[in-house]
Amino acid sequence: MTSPHESARPIRVLVAYLSPLVTTGVVVSLGSQRAFHAQPGTFDALPDPAEQACAEPFDVVITGKEHALRLAQAMRGQAAPRMIRHARIFVINQGSGELDLRGALELGILGYAAATLTHEQLQDGVRTVARGLRYVCPHTARFLADLMTRESLTARETEVLGQLARGMDNKTIAQELGMAIGTVKAHIKALMSKLDARSRTQVVTIAIARGLVVPGAGESAAPGAFSCDAEAVTHSPLRFAA
């Protein structure tokens, strides 16, 4: 059944900061349906509705995980441009990191899909998000169901994991994190249990597969991953044109 929102006018969609190929695919897919008006663009090149009467605000912003994080934070502080200040965010993510998905849900981002979603899934997802409802594609839904059965890592376990990924030994980890060696060993034991690993190496391998660490980065919460850490957002803000 067609909602009043859809019958009044097309759903206005801004597609921003995705790869050129993905951007083109999204715009063409949505453009094939009269229910949508999709256009590529950037956050800092949007007109002000107060200055241009013909400039209608967007209903949905489709973007990647990094920009979605910063946009969600900007929206909370009313710092986003007026054209997208009240838009719903739809993330298209090429990965399926555990931190990414957890962070998206915590920030209230409504749409989350893998880059493998179909035309029908994309269109259905945008309609759903435009109505203010949550949407995850089938691939992400399966990942989410599996994620809900896993025990989360504590902040200290996450820090130790980051050090393990850098190849640090127990003594160095203890010095870096200001804890006793026995405490480090206890955290590593907990990591092995939660990740179902049999060795330190396997802990890191499994963590990489789950998106808890980024290969080569040596950090447990990569700058590109979703995080609700205010300090991380402060040091990598999304800048808008004045």
PDB file of N, CA and C in Angstrom, residues 79-160:
ATOM      1  N   ALA A  79      24.290  20.794  13.548  1.00  0.00           N
ATOM      2  CA  ALA A  79      25.351  21.426  12.770  1.00  0.00           C
ATOM      3  C   ALA A  79      25.316  21.030  11.302  1.00  0.00           C
ATOM      4  N   ALA A  80      24.449  20.109  10.927  1.00  0.00           N
ATOM      5  CA  ALA A  80      24.369  19.664   9.530  1.00  0.00           C
ATOM      6  C   ALA A  80      23.663  20.721   8.686  1.00  0.00           C
ATOM      7  N   PRO A  81      23.978  20.782   7.397  1.00  0.00           N
ATOM      8  CA  PRO A  81      23.294  21.727   6.515  1.00  0.00           C
ATOM      9  C   PRO A  81      21.777  21.520   6.554  1.00  0.00           C
ATOM     10  N   ARG A  82      21.032  22.582   6.365  1.00  0.00           N
ATOM     11  CA  ARG A  82      19.574  22.510   6.467  1.00  0.00           C
ATOM     12  C   ARG A  82      18.959  21.527   5.473  1.00  0.00           C
ATOM     13  N   MET A  83      19.596  21.377   4.330  1.00  0.00           N
ATOM     14  CA  MET A  83      19.047  20.484   3.303  1.00  0.00           C
ATOM     15  C   MET A  83      19.024  19.025   3.753  1.00  0.00           C
ATOM     16  N   ILE A  84      19.873  18.660   4.708  1.00  0.00           N
ATOM     17  CA  ILE A  84      19.939  17.263   5.154  1.00  0.00           C
ATOM     18  C   ILE A  84      19.834  17.131   6.670  1.00  0.00           C
ATOM     19  N   ARG A  85      19.485  18.221   7.344  1.00  0.00           N
ATOM     20  CA  ARG A  85      19.491  18.221   8.811  1.00  0.00           C
ATOM     21  C   ARG A  85      18.522  17.199   9.395  1.00  0.00           C
ATOM     22  N   HIS A  86      17.412  16.973   8.716  1.00  0.00           N
ATOM     23  CA  HIS A  86      16.403  16.052   9.230  1.00  0.00           C
ATOM     24  C   HIS A  86      16.241  14.806   8.357  1.00  0.00           C
ATOM     25  N   ALA A  87      17.212  14.590   7.480  1.00  0.00           N
ATOM     26  CA  ALA A  87      17.159  13.417   6.610  1.00  0.00           C
ATOM     27  C   ALA A  87      17.501  12.159   7.395  1.00  0.00           C
ATOM     28  N   ARG A  88      16.999  11.023   6.916  1.00  0.00           N
ATOM     29  CA  ARG A  88      17.367   9.726   7.498  1.00  0.00           C
ATOM     30  C   ARG A  88      18.617   9.223   6.789  1.00  0.00           C
ATOM     31  N   ILE A  89      19.490   8.548   7.524  1.00  0.00           N
ATOM     32  CA  ILE A  89      20.757   8.094   6.960  1.00  0.00           C
ATOM     33  C   ILE A  89      20.686   6.622   6.581  1.00  0.00           C
ATOM     34  N   PHE A  90      21.171   6.319   5.389  1.00  0.00           N
ATOM     35  CA  PHE A  90      21.220   4.954   4.865  1.00  0.00           C
ATOM     36  C   PHE A  90      22.677   4.663   4.507  1.00  0.00           C
ATOM     37  N   VAL A  91      23.271   3.700   5.185  1.00  0.00           N
ATOM     38  CA  VAL A  91      24.674   3.361   4.954  1.00  0.00           C
ATOM     39  C   VAL A  91      24.791   2.207   3.967  1.00  0.00           C
ATOM     40  N   ILE A  92      25.646   2.370   2.979  1.00  0.00           N
ATOM     41  CA  ILE A  92      26.049   1.262   2.120  1.00  0.00           C
ATOM     42  C   ILE A  92      27.511   0.986   2.449  1.00  0.00           C
ATOM     43  N   ASN A  93      27.753  -0.181   3.010  1.00  0.00           N
ATOM     44  CA  ASN A  93      29.079  -0.524   3.522  1.00  0.00           C
ATOM     45  C   ASN A  93      29.648  -1.713   2.758  1.00  0.00           C
ATOM     46  N   GLN A  94      30.900  -1.590   2.362  1.00  0.00           N
ATOM     47  CA  GLN A  94      31.543  -2.675   1.621  1.00  0.00           C
ATOM     48  C   GLN A  94      32.047  -3.770   2.544  1.00  0.00           C
ATOM     49  N   GLY A  95      32.094  -3.499   3.834  1.00  0.00           N
ATOM     50  CA  GLY A  95      32.520  -4.504   4.798  1.00  0.00           C
ATOM     51  C   GLY A  95      31.348  -4.916   5.672  1.00  0.00           C
ATOM     52  N   SER A  96      31.648  -5.713   6.693  1.00  0.00           N
ATOM     53  CA  SER A  96      30.607  -6.120   7.634  1.00  0.00           C
ATOM     54  C   SER A  96      31.192  -6.192   9.032  1.00  0.00           C
ATOM     55  N   GLY A  97      32.033  -5.189   9.338  1.00  0.00           N
ATOM     56  CA  GLY A  97      32.704  -5.173  10.632  1.00  0.00           C
ATOM     57  C   GLY A  97      31.714  -5.083  11.780  1.00  0.00           C
ATOM     58  N   GLU A  98      32.047  -5.788  12.850  1.00  0.00           N
ATOM     59  CA  GLU A  98      31.180  -5.809  14.026  1.00  0.00           C
ATOM     60  C   GLU A  98      31.072  -4.428  14.653  1.00  0.00           C
ATOM     61  N   LEU A  99      32.205  -3.705  14.716  1.00  0.00           N
ATOM     62  CA  LEU A  99      32.178  -2.366  15.290  1.00  0.00           C
ATOM     63  C   LEU A  99      31.331  -1.431  14.443  1.00  0.00           C
ATOM     64  N   ASP A 100      31.410  -1.592  13.127  1.00  0.00           N
ATOM     65  CA  ASP A 100      30.624  -0.736  12.239  1.00  0.00           C
ATOM     66  C   ASP A 100      29.139  -0.869  12.512  1.00  0.00           C
ATOM     67  N   LEU A 101      28.663  -2.100  12.556  1.00  0.00           N
ATOM     68  CA  LEU A 101      27.233  -2.342  12.716  1.00  0.00           C
ATOM     69  C   LEU A 101      26.753  -1.946  14.103  1.00  0.00           C
ATOM     70  N   ARG A 102      27.509  -2.298  15.123  1.00  0.00           N
ATOM     71  CA  ARG A 102      27.128  -1.908  16.489  1.00  0.00           C
ATOM     72  C   ARG A 102      27.045  -0.393  16.600  1.00  0.00           C
ATOM     73  N   GLY A 103      28.048   0.299  16.048  1.00  0.00           N
ATOM     74  CA  GLY A 103      28.080   1.756  16.121  1.00  0.00           C
ATOM     75  C   GLY A 103      26.921   2.402  15.391  1.00  0.00           C
ATOM     76  N   ALA A 104      26.564   1.850  14.228  1.00  0.00           N
ATOM     77  CA  ALA A 104      25.446   2.392  13.463  1.00  0.00           C
ATOM     78  C   ALA A 104      24.150   2.303  14.254  1.00  0.00           C
ATOM     79  N   LEU A 105      23.917   1.173  14.886  1.00  0.00           N
ATOM     80  CA  LEU A 105      22.701   0.992  15.669  1.00  0.00           C
ATOM     81  C   LEU A 105      22.689   1.937  16.866  1.00  0.00           C
ATOM     82  N   GLU A 106      23.837   2.103  17.512  1.00  0.00           N
ATOM     83  CA  GLU A 106      23.912   2.974  18.673  1.00  0.00           C
ATOM     84  C   GLU A 106      23.667   4.435  18.313  1.00  0.00           C
ATOM     85  N   LEU A 107      24.081   4.845  17.124  1.00  0.00           N
ATOM     86  CA  LEU A 107      23.909   6.222  16.688  1.00  0.00           C
ATOM     87  C   LEU A 107      22.514   6.499  16.134  1.00  0.00           C
ATOM     88  N   GLY A 108      21.702   5.474  16.011  1.00  0.00           N
ATOM     89  CA  GLY A 108      20.354   5.672  15.507  1.00  0.00           C
ATOM     90  C   GLY A 108      20.265   5.753  13.995  1.00  0.00           C
ATOM     91  N   ILE A 109      21.303   5.313  13.289  1.00  0.00           N
ATOM     92  CA  ILE A 109      21.256   5.277  11.827  1.00  0.00           C
ATOM     93  C   ILE A 109      20.257   4.205  11.409  1.00  0.00           C
ATOM     94  N   LEU A 110      19.313   4.564  10.556  1.00  0.00           N
ATOM     95  CA  LEU A 110      18.187   3.662  10.259  1.00  0.00           C
ATOM     96  C   LEU A 110      18.489   2.630   9.183  1.00  0.00           C
ATOM     97  N   GLY A 111      19.232   3.014   8.160  1.00  0.00           N
ATOM     98  CA  GLY A 111      19.475   2.092   7.052  1.00  0.00           C
ATOM     99  C   GLY A 111      20.898   1.582   7.031  1.00  0.00           C
ATOM    100  N   TYR A 112      21.054   0.275   6.854  1.00  0.00           N
ATOM    101  CA  TYR A 112      22.395  -0.302   6.818  1.00  0.00           C
ATOM    102  C   TYR A 112      22.362  -1.486   5.866  1.00  0.00           C
ATOM    103  N   ALA A 113      23.214  -1.451   4.843  1.00  0.00           N
ATOM    104  CA  ALA A 113      23.204  -2.527   3.853  1.00  0.00           C
ATOM    105  C   ALA A 113      24.601  -2.772   3.317  1.00  0.00           C
ATOM    106  N   ALA A 114      24.835  -4.002   2.911  1.00  0.00           N
ATOM    107  CA  ALA A 114      26.087  -4.345   2.249  1.00  0.00           C
ATOM    108  C   ALA A 114      26.018  -3.880   0.802  1.00  0.00           C
ATOM    109  N   ALA A 115      27.185  -3.697   0.187  1.00  0.00           N
ATOM    110  CA  ALA A 115      27.226  -3.220  -1.197  1.00  0.00           C
ATOM    111  C   ALA A 115      26.690  -4.253  -2.178  1.00  0.00           C
ATOM    112  N   THR A 116      26.403  -5.458  -1.712  1.00  0.00           N
ATOM    113  CA  THR A 116      25.888  -6.524  -2.569  1.00  0.00           C
ATOM    114  C   THR A 116      24.359  -6.509  -2.675  1.00  0.00           C
ATOM    115  N   LEU A 117      23.702  -5.516  -2.073  1.00  0.00           N
ATOM    116  CA  LEU A 117      22.237  -5.519  -2.104  1.00  0.00           C
ATOM    117  C   LEU A 117      21.713  -5.360  -3.527  1.00  0.00           C
ATOM    118  N   THR A 118      20.514  -5.884  -3.785  1.00  0.00           N
ATOM    119  CA  THR A 118      19.908  -5.850  -5.116  1.00  0.00           C
ATOM    120  C   THR A 118      19.160  -4.535  -5.326  1.00  0.00           C
ATOM    121  N   HIS A 119      18.717  -4.301  -6.575  1.00  0.00           N
ATOM    122  CA  HIS A 119      17.921  -3.108  -6.870  1.00  0.00           C
ATOM    123  C   HIS A 119      16.662  -3.082  -6.009  1.00  0.00           C
ATOM    124  N   GLU A 120      15.983  -4.203  -5.919  1.00  0.00           N
ATOM    125  CA  GLU A 120      14.742  -4.263  -5.151  1.00  0.00           C
ATOM    126  C   GLU A 120      14.995  -3.999  -3.673  1.00  0.00           C
ATOM    127  N   GLN A 121      16.084  -4.544  -3.149  1.00  0.00           N
ATOM    128  CA  GLN A 121      16.420  -4.323  -1.746  1.00  0.00           C
ATOM    129  C   GLN A 121      16.756  -2.859  -1.482  1.00  0.00           C
ATOM    130  N   LEU A 122      17.478  -2.237  -2.399  1.00  0.00           N
ATOM    131  CA  LEU A 122      17.812  -0.821  -2.261  1.00  0.00           C
ATOM    132  C   LEU A 122      16.544   0.029  -2.247  1.00  0.00           C
ATOM    133  N   GLN A 123      15.675  -0.198  -3.208  1.00  0.00           N
ATOM    134  CA  GLN A 123      14.450   0.592  -3.295  1.00  0.00           C
ATOM    135  C   GLN A 123      13.547   0.386  -2.090  1.00  0.00           C
ATOM    136  N   ASP A 124      13.409  -0.866  -1.667  1.00  0.00           N
ATOM    137  CA  ASP A 124      12.599  -1.163  -0.493  1.00  0.00           C
ATOM    138  C   ASP A 124      13.216  -0.536   0.752  1.00  0.00           C
ATOM    139  N   GLY A 125      14.542  -0.581   0.841  1.00  0.00           N
ATOM    140  CA  GLY A 125      15.237  -0.016   1.986  1.00  0.00           C
ATOM    141  C   GLY A 125      15.062   1.485   2.094  1.00  0.00           C
ATOM    142  N   VAL A 126      15.164   2.184   0.972  1.00  0.00           N
ATOM    143  CA  VAL A 126      15.011   3.638   0.987  1.00  0.00           C
ATOM    144  C   VAL A 126      13.576   4.022   1.357  1.00  0.00           C
ATOM    145  N   ARG A 127      12.601   3.293   0.830  1.00  0.00           N
ATOM    146  CA  ARG A 127      11.207   3.566   1.211  1.00  0.00           C
ATOM    147  C   ARG A 127      11.010   3.385   2.716  1.00  0.00           C
ATOM    148  N   THR A 128      11.575   2.314   3.239  1.00  0.00           N
ATOM    149  CA  THR A 128      11.425   2.002   4.664  1.00  0.00           C
ATOM    150  C   THR A 128      12.068   3.076   5.526  1.00  0.00           C
ATOM    151  N   VAL A 129      13.282   3.459   5.189  1.00  0.00           N
ATOM    152  CA  VAL A 129      14.010   4.465   5.958  1.00  0.00           C
ATOM    153  C   VAL A 129      13.326   5.829   5.866  1.00  0.00           C
ATOM    154  N   ALA A 130      12.803   6.160   4.699  1.00  0.00           N
ATOM    155  CA  ALA A 130      12.107   7.440   4.525  1.00  0.00           C
ATOM    156  C   ALA A 130      10.888   7.547   5.435  1.00  0.00           C
ATOM    157  N   ARG A 131      10.308   6.407   5.798  1.00  0.00           N
ATOM    158  CA  ARG A 131       9.154   6.402   6.711  1.00  0.00           C
ATOM    159  C   ARG A 131       9.591   6.433   8.173  1.00  0.00           C
ATOM    160  N   GLY A 132      10.902   6.482   8.400  1.00  0.00           N
ATOM    161  CA  GLY A 132      11.397   6.537   9.770  1.00  0.00           C
ATOM    162  C   GLY A 132      11.562   5.183  10.421  1.00  0.00           C
ATOM    163  N   LEU A 133      11.595   4.121   9.617  1.00  0.00           N
ATOM    164  CA  LEU A 133      11.732   2.764  10.141  1.00  0.00           C
ATOM    165  C   LEU A 133      13.135   2.238   9.836  1.00  0.00           C
ATOM    166  N   ARG A 134      13.561   1.273  10.610  1.00  0.00           N
ATOM    167  CA  ARG A 134      14.896   0.697  10.411  1.00  0.00           C
ATOM    168  C   ARG A 134      14.878  -0.331   9.280  1.00  0.00           C
ATOM    169  N   TYR A 135      15.961  -0.338   8.502  1.00  0.00           N
ATOM    170  CA  TYR A 135      16.107  -1.334   7.438  1.00  0.00           C
ATOM    171  C   TYR A 135      17.532  -1.864   7.423  1.00  0.00           C
ATOM    172  N   VAL A 136      17.673  -3.175   7.389  1.00  0.00           N
ATOM    173  CA  VAL A 136      18.961  -3.813   7.113  1.00  0.00           C
ATOM    174  C   VAL A 136      18.714  -4.833   6.005  1.00  0.00           C
ATOM    175  N   CYS A 137      19.648  -4.939   5.088  1.00  0.00           N
ATOM    176  CA  CYS A 137      19.486  -5.886   3.989  1.00  0.00           C
ATOM    177  C   CYS A 137      19.590  -7.313   4.531  1.00  0.00           C
ATOM    178  N   PRO A 138      19.112  -8.308   3.778  1.00  0.00           N
ATOM    179  CA  PRO A 138      19.156  -9.701   4.256  1.00  0.00           C
ATOM    180  C   PRO A 138      20.544 -10.160   4.682  1.00  0.00           C
ATOM    181  N   HIS A 139      21.572  -9.770   3.936  1.00  0.00           N
ATOM    182  CA  HIS A 139      22.939 -10.164   4.290  1.00  0.00           C
ATOM    183  C   HIS A 139      23.316  -9.602   5.657  1.00  0.00           C
ATOM    184  N   THR A 140      23.008  -8.325   5.872  1.00  0.00           N
ATOM    185  CA  THR A 140      23.321  -7.685   7.146  1.00  0.00           C
ATOM    186  C   THR A 140      22.461  -8.251   8.265  1.00  0.00           C
ATOM    187  N   ALA A 141      21.216  -8.595   7.957  1.00  0.00           N
ATOM    188  CA  ALA A 141      20.322  -9.163   8.969  1.00  0.00           C
ATOM    189  C   ALA A 141      20.870 -10.481   9.499  1.00  0.00           C
ATOM    190  N   ARG A 142      21.427 -11.296   8.609  1.00  0.00           N
ATOM    191  CA  ARG A 142      22.022 -12.565   9.050  1.00  0.00           C
ATOM    192  C   ARG A 142      23.238 -12.307   9.927  1.00  0.00           C
ATOM    193  N   PHE A 143      24.037 -11.325   9.535  1.00  0.00           N
ATOM    194  CA  PHE A 143      25.207 -10.965  10.323  1.00  0.00           C
ATOM    195  C   PHE A 143      24.782 -10.434  11.692  1.00  0.00           C
ATOM    196  N   LEU A 144      23.727  -9.626  11.706  1.00  0.00           N
ATOM    197  CA  LEU A 144      23.227  -9.055  12.950  1.00  0.00           C
ATOM    198  C   LEU A 144      22.694 -10.139  13.878  1.00  0.00           C
ATOM    199  N   ALA A 145      21.982 -11.118  13.323  1.00  0.00           N
ATOM    200  CA  ALA A 145      21.457 -12.211  14.143  1.00  0.00           C
ATOM    201  C   ALA A 145      22.594 -12.985  14.804  1.00  0.00           C
ATOM    202  N   ASP A 146      23.671 -13.192  14.051  1.00  0.00           N
ATOM    203  CA  ASP A 146      24.839 -13.878  14.604  1.00  0.00           C
ATOM    204  C   ASP A 146      25.528 -13.007  15.647  1.00  0.00           C
ATOM    205  N   LEU A 147      25.561 -11.705  15.392  1.00  0.00           N
ATOM    206  CA  LEU A 147      26.213 -10.775  16.306  1.00  0.00           C
ATOM    207  C   LEU A 147      25.527 -10.746  17.666  1.00  0.00           C
ATOM    208  N   MET A 148      24.207 -10.867  17.666  1.00  0.00           N
ATOM    209  CA  MET A 148      23.455 -10.799  18.912  1.00  0.00           C
ATOM    210  C   MET A 148      23.762 -11.960  19.856  1.00  0.00           C
ATOM    211  N   THR A 149      24.330 -13.034  19.302  1.00  0.00           N
ATOM    212  CA  THR A 149      24.655 -14.196  20.142  1.00  0.00           C
ATOM    213  C   THR A 149      26.069 -14.102  20.713  1.00  0.00           C
ATOM    214  N   ARG A 150      26.810 -13.097  20.301  1.00  0.00           N
ATOM    215  CA  ARG A 150      28.197 -12.954  20.736  1.00  0.00           C
ATOM    216  C   ARG A 150      28.300 -12.026  21.943  1.00  0.00           C
ATOM    217  N   GLU A 151      29.239 -12.339  22.810  1.00  0.00           N
ATOM    218  CA  GLU A 151      29.471 -11.513  23.988  1.00  0.00           C
ATOM    219  C   GLU A 151      30.381 -10.346  23.611  1.00  0.00           C
ATOM    220  N   SER A 152      29.990  -9.146  23.985  1.00  0.00           N
ATOM    221  CA  SER A 152      30.767  -7.957  23.653  1.00  0.00           C
ATOM    222  C   SER A 152      32.064  -7.910  24.447  1.00  0.00           C
ATOM    223  N   LEU A 153      33.056  -7.233  23.861  1.00  0.00           N
ATOM    224  CA  LEU A 153      34.323  -7.031  24.551  1.00  0.00           C
ATOM    225  C   LEU A 153      34.230  -5.809  25.445  1.00  0.00           C
ATOM    226  N   THR A 154      34.917  -5.852  26.573  1.00  0.00           N
ATOM    227  CA  THR A 154      34.977  -4.687  27.449  1.00  0.00           C
ATOM    228  C   THR A 154      35.963  -3.681  26.856  1.00  0.00           C
ATOM    229  N   ALA A 155      35.953  -2.468  27.394  1.00  0.00           N
ATOM    230  CA  ALA A 155      36.865  -1.433  26.906  1.00  0.00           C
ATOM    231  C   ALA A 155      38.317  -1.853  27.078  1.00  0.00           C
ATOM    232  N   ARG A 156      38.651  -2.451  28.226  1.00  0.00           N
ATOM    233  CA  ARG A 156      40.021  -2.878  28.482  1.00  0.00           C
ATOM    234  C   ARG A 156      40.421  -4.038  27.578  1.00  0.00           C
ATOM    235  N   GLU A 157      39.505  -4.966  27.348  1.00  0.00           N
ATOM    236  CA  GLU A 157      39.785  -6.078  26.437  1.00  0.00           C
ATOM    237  C   GLU A 157      40.040  -5.556  25.031  1.00  0.00           C
ATOM    238  N   THR A 158      39.304  -4.543  24.642  1.00  0.00           N
ATOM    239  CA  THR A 158      39.486  -3.946  23.321  1.00  0.00           C
ATOM    240  C   THR A 158      40.852  -3.291  23.204  1.00  0.00           C
ATOM    241  N   GLU A 159      41.298  -2.636  24.275  1.00  0.00           N
ATOM    242  CA  GLU A 159      42.621  -2.017  24.267  1.00  0.00           C
ATOM    243  C   GLU A 159      43.721  -3.079  24.172  1.00  0.00           C
ATOM    244  N   VAL A 160      43.575  -4.140  24.923  1.00  0.00           N
ATOM    245  CA  VAL A 160      44.552  -5.223  24.877  1.00  0.00           C
ATOM    246  C   VAL A 160      44.568  -5.851  23.485  1.00  0.00           C
TER     247      VAL A 160
END
